[in-house]
Short mmCIF file of C-alpha atoms and ligand atoms in Angstrom, two decimals:
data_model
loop_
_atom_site.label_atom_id
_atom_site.label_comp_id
_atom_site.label_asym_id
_atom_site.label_seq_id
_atom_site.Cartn_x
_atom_site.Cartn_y
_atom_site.Cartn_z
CA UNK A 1 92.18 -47.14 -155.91
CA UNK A 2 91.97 -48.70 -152.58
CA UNK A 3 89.97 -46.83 -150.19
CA UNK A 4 91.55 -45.80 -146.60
CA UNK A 5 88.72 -47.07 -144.47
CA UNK A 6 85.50 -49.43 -145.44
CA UNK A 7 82.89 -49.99 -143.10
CA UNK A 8 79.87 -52.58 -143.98
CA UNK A 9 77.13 -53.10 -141.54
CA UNK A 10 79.33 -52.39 -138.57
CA UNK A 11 77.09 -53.27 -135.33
CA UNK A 12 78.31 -53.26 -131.43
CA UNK A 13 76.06 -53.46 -128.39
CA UNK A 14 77.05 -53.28 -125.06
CA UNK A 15 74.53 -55.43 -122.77
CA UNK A 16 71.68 -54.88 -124.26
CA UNK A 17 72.35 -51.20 -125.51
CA UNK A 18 72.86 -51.26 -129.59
CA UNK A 19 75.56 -48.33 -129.74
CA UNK A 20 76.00 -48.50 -133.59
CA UNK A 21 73.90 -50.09 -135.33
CA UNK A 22 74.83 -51.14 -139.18
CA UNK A 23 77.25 -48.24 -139.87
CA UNK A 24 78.96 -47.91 -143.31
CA UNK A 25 80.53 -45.84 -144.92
CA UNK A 26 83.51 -45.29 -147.42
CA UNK A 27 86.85 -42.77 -146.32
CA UNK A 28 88.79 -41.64 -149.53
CA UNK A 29 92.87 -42.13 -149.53
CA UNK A 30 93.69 -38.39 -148.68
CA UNK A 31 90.26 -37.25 -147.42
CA UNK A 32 89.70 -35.32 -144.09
CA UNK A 33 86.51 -37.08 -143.09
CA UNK A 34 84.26 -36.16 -139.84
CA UNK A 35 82.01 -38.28 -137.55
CA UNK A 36 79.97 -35.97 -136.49
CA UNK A 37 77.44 -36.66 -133.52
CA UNK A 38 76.08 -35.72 -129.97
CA UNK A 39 77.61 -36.79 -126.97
CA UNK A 40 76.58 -40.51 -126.50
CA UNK A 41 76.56 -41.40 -129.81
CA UNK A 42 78.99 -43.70 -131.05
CA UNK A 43 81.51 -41.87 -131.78
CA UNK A 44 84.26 -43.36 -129.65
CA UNK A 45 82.85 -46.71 -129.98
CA UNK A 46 83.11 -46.43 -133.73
CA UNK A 47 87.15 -45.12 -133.67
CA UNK A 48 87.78 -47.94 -131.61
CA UNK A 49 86.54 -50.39 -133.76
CA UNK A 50 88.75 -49.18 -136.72
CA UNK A 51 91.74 -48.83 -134.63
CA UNK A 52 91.00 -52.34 -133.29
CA UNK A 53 90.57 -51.48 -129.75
CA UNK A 54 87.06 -52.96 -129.87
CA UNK A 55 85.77 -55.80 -132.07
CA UNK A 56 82.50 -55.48 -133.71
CA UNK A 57 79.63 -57.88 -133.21
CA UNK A 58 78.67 -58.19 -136.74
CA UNK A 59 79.69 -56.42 -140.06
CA UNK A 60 83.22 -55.57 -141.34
CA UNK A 61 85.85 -52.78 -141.69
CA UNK A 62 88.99 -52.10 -143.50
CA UNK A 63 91.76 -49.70 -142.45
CA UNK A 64 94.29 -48.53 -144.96
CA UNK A 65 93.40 -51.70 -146.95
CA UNK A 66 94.14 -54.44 -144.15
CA UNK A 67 90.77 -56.07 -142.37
CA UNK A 68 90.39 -54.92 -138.75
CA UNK A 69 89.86 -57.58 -137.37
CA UNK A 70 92.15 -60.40 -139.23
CA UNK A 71 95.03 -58.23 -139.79
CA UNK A 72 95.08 -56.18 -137.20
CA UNK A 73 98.75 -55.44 -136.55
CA UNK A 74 99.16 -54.46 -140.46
CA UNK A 75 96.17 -51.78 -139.56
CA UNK A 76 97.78 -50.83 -136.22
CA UNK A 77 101.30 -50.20 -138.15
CA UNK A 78 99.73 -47.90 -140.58
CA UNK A 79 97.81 -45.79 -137.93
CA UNK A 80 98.26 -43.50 -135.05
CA UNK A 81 94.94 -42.50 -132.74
CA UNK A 82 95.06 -39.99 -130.04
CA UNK A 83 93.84 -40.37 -126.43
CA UNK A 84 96.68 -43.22 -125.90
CA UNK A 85 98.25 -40.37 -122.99
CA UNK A 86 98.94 -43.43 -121.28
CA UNK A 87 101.93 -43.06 -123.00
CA UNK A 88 102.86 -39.37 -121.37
CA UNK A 89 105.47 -40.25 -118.60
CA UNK A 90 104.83 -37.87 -116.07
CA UNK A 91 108.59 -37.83 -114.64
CA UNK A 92 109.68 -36.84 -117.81
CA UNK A 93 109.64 -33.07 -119.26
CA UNK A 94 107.35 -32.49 -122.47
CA UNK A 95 110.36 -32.59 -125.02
CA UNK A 96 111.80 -35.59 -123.42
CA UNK A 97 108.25 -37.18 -124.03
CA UNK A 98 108.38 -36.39 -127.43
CA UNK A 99 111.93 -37.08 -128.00
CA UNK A 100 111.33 -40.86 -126.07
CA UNK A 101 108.01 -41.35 -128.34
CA UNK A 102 110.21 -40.22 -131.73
CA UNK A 103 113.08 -42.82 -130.87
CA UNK A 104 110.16 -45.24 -130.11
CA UNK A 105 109.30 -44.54 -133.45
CA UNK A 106 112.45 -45.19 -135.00
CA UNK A 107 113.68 -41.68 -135.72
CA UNK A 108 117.58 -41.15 -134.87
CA UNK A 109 118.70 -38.86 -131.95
CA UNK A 110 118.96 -36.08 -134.06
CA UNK A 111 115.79 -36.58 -135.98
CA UNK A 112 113.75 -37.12 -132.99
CA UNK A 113 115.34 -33.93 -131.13
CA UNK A 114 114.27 -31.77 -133.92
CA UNK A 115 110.68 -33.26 -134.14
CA UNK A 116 110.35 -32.67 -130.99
CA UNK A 117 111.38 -29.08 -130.92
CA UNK A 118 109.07 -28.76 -133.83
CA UNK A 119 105.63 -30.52 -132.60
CA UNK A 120 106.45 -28.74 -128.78
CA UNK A 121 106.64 -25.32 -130.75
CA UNK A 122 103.35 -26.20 -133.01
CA UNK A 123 101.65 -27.09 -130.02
CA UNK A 124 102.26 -24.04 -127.99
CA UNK A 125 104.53 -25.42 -125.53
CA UNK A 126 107.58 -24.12 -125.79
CA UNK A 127 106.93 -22.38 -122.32
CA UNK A 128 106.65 -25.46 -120.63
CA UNK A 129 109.38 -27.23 -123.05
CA UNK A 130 111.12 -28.67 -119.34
CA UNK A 131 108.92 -29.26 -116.78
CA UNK A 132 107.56 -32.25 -115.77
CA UNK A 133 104.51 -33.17 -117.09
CA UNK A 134 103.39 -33.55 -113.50
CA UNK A 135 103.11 -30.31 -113.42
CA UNK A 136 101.05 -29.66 -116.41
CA UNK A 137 97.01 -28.60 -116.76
CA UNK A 138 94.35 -30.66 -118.37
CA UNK A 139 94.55 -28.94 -121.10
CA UNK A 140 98.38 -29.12 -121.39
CA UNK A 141 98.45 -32.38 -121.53
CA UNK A 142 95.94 -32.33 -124.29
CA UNK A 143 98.46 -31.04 -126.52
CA UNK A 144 101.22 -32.90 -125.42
CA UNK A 145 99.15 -36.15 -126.49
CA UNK A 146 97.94 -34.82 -129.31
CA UNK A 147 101.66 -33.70 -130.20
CA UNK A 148 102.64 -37.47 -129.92
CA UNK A 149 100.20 -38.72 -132.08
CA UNK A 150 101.75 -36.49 -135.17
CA UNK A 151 105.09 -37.63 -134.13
CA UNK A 152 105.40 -40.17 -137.35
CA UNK A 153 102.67 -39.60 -140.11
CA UNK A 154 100.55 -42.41 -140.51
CA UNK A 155 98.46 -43.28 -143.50
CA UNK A 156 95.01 -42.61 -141.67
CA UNK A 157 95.46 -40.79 -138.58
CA UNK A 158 92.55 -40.87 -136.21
CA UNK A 159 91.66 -38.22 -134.01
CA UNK A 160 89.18 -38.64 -131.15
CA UNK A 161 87.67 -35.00 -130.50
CA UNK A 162 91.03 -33.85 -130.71
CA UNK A 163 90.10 -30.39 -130.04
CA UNK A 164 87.58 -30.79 -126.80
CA UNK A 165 88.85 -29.08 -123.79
CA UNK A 166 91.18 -26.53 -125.91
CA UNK A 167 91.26 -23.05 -125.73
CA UNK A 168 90.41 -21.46 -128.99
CA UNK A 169 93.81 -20.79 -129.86
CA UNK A 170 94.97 -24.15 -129.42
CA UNK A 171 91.95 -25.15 -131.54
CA UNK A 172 93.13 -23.42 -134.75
CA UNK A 173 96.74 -24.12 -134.56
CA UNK A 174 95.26 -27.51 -134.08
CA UNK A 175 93.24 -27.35 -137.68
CA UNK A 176 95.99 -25.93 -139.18
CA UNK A 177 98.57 -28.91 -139.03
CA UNK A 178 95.68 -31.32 -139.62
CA UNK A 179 95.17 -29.50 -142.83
CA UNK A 180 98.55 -29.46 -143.57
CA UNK A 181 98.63 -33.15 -142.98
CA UNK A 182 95.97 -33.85 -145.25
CA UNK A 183 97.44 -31.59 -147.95
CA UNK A 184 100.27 -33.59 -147.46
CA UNK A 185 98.34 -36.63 -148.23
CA UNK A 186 97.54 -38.36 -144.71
CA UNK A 187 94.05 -39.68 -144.73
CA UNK A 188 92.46 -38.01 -141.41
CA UNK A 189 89.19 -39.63 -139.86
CA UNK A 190 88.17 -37.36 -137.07
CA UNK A 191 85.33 -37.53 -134.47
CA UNK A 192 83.47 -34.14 -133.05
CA UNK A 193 80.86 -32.64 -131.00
CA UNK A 194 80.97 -28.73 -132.95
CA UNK A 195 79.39 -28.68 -136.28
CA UNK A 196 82.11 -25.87 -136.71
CA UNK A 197 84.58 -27.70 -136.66
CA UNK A 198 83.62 -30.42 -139.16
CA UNK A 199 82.39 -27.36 -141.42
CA UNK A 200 85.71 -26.13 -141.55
CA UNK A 201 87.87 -29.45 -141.64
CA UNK A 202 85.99 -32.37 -143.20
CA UNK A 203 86.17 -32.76 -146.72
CA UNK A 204 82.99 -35.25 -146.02
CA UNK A 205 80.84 -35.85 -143.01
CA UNK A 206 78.75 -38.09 -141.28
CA UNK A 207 76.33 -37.52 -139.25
CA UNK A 208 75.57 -40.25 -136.59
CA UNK A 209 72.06 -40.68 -135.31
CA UNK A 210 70.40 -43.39 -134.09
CA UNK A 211 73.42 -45.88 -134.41
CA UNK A 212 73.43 -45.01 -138.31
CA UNK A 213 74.90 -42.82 -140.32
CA UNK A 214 71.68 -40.35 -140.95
CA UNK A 215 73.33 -38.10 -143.63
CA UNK A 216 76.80 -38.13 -145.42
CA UNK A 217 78.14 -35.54 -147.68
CA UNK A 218 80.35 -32.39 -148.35
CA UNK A 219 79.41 -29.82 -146.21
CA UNK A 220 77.85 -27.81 -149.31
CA UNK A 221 75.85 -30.72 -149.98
CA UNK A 222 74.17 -31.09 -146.52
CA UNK A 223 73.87 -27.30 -146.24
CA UNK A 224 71.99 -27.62 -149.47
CA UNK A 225 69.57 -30.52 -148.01
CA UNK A 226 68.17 -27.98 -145.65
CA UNK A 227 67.30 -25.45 -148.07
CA UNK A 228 69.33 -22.27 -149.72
CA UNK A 229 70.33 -18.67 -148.68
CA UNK A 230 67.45 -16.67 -146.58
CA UNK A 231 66.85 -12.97 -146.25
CA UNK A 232 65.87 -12.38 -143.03
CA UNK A 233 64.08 -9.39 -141.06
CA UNK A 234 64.23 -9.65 -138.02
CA UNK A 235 62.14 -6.61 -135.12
CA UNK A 236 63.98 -4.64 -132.64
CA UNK A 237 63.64 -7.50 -130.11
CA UNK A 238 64.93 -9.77 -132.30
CA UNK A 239 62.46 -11.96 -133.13
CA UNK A 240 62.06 -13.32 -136.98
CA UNK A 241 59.98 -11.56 -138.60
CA UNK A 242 59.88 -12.43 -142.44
CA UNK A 243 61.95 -15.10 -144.81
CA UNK A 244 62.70 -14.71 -148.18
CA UNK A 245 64.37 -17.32 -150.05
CA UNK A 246 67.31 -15.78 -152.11
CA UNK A 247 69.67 -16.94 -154.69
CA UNK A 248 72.30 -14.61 -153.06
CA UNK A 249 72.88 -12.35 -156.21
CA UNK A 250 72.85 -8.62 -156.31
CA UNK A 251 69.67 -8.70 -158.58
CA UNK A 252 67.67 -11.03 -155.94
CA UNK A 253 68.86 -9.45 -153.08
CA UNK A 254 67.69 -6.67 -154.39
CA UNK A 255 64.43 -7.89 -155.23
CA UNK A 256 64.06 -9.05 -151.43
CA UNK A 257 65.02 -5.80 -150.37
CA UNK A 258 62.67 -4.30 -152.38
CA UNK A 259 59.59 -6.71 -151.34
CA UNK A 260 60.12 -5.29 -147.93
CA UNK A 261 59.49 -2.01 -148.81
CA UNK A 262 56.85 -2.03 -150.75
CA UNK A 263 55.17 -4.29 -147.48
CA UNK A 264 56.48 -1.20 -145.14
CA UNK A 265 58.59 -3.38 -143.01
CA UNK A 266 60.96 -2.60 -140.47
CA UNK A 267 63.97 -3.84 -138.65
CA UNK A 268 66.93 -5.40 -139.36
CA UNK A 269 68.00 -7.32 -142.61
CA UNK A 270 70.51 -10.30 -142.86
CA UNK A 271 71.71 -12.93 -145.01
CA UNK A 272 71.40 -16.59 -143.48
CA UNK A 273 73.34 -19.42 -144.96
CA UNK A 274 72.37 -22.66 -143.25
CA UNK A 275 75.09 -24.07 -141.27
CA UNK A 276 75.40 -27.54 -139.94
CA UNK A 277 73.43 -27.00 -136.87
CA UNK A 278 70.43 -26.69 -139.51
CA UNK A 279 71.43 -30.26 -140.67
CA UNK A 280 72.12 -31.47 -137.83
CA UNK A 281 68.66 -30.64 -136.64
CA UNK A 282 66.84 -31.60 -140.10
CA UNK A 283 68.74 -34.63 -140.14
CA UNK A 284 67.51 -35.46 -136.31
CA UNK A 285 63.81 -34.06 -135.77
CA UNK A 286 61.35 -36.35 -135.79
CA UNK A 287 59.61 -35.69 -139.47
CA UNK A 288 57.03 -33.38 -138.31
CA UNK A 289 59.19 -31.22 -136.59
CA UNK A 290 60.37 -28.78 -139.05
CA UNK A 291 62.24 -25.03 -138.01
CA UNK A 292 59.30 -23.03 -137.26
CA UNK A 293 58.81 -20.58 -139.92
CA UNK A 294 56.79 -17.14 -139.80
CA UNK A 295 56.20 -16.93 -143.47
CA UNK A 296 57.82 -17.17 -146.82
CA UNK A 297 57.38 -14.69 -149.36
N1 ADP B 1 82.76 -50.35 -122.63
C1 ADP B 1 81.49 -49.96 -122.57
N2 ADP B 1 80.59 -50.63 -121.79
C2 ADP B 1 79.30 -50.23 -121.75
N3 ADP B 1 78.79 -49.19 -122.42
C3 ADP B 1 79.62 -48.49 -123.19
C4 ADP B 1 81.01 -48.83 -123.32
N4 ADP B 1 81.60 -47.94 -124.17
C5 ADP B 1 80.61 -47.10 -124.56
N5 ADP B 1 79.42 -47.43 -123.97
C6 ADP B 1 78.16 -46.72 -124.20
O1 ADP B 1 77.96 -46.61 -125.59
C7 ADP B 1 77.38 -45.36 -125.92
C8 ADP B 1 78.23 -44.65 -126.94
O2 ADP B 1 79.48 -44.33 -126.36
P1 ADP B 1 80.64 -43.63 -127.16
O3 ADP B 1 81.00 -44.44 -128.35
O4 ADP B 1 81.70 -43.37 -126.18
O5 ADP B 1 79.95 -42.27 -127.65
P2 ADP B 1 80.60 -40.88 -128.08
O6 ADP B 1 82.07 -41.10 -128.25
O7 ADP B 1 79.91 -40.49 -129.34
O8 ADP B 1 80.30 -39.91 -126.98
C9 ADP B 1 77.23 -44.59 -124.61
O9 ADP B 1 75.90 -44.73 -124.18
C10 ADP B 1 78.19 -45.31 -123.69
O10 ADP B 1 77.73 -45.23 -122.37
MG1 MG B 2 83.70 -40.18 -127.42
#
């Protein structure tokens, strides 16, 4: 089957600054996939390019089968991308944003009313349903952009951050309908800065470094790069005190337990599963800097 997005040996430099340099990667019809990187690294650059905003200097890229580049209306017909607020009329009231945007669209009076009442509801701003968007906050206008961009599903929606500057609430209600978009089969290629947030979205993710793609996978399978489960100790000032590699089953845990008694330790005992921020680290540290370690049973 025909893959939402290919990227081969994608490259863009701005003056003499290589921003990404020989990306590719593979998105999945129907796969939540995350671009995961610091601030500064490519991120936007890289969305841009496979919305067509941007043209590469060298390499290629497919969107929903259609080249980037040579057919770039078919590409720009089967996506939406968030960030274009430009749209947001500020003389208008939120629904009468979303209701313009859904006619737009192509959705009938009726149609468009009721996705409107729907996305303004979804995005928590039923409040603020009438006023002007003059009026709103930063943050309201967030979700009044991000409501426009799920006003007609595309085939590979593309969200830019979608989730920086939003409260935490906003946040999850936010994961929700992307998860209900991809369960609904919409292809969803997201950018973020919180390893959180890819953990809990992306079915894949990669992680940008360098102008590359410096690891790909599920999130199990970069979790399991940097190593397994840990039993920790740690002393009443917190500090790490011992390590102990586990396998996470009563009859190890038990066993870790029981090799700090016999050594008379004390403090207090937790189970660490790595998270991204380990990968993200592993995958970043220069190769002699690994997580400082006080000793491994
Ligand atoms: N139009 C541009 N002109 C010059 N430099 C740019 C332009 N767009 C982005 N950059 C630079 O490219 C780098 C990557 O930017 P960007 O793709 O926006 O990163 P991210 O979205 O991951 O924060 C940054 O150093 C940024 O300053
Ligand atoms: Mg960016």
């Amino acid at each position: 089957m025909e893959k939402a997005i290919q990227v081969q040996g994608v490259r863009k430099a701005f003056r003499d600054t290589t921003v990404v340099d020989g990306l590719d990667f593979e998105v999945q019809r129907g796969e939540v996939f995350a671009l995961l990187g610091p601030n500064g690294a490519g991120k936007t650059t890289t969305i841009n390019i496979l919305t067509t905003l941007t043209a590469a200097d060298s390499g290629s890229a497919t969107v929903a089968g259609w080249d980037v580049v040579t057919h770039s209306t078919e590409v720009q017909r089967r996506i939406s991308l968030t960030g274009q607020a430009a749209a947001v009329d500020d003389a208008l009231t939120a629904t009468e944003n979303v209701v313009m945007f859904a006619r737009l669209a192509g959705l009938g009076r009726t149609a468009a009313k009721r996705r409107a009442a729907d996305l303004i509801s979804q995005f928590d701003l039923t409040d603020a349903a009438s006023r002007m968007v003059r009026t709103f906050s930063g943050g309201m206008r967030r979700r009044l952009d991000l409501a426009l961009s799920f006003v007609v599903t595309p085939e590979v929606l593309f969200l830019d951050e979608p989730t920086t500057g939003l409260d935490t609430r906003s946040r999850r209600a936010l994961w929700d309908i992307i998860r209900m978009l991809a369960n609904a089969g919409t292809t969803v290629f997201l950018t973020t800065q919180y390893l959180e947030e890819a953990d809990q979205l992306a079915d894949r993710i990669a992680v940008l470094h360098d102008g590359k793609v410096a690891a790909l996978g599920t999130p199990a399978e970069l979790k399991a790069r940097v190593g397994g489960d840990t039993v920790e100790l740690h002393d009443s000032r917190g500090e790490l005190h011992r390590e102990i590699p586990t396998d996470g089953t009563v009859a190890d845990l038990r066993r870790a337990l029981d090799l700090l008694d016999e050594d008379g330790e004390d403090g207090v005992v937790s189970l660490r599963r790595p998270t991204l921020d380990d990968v993200f680290l592993a995958v970043t540290a220069p190769a002699d800097n690994t997580r400082p370690v006080k000793e491994i049973a």
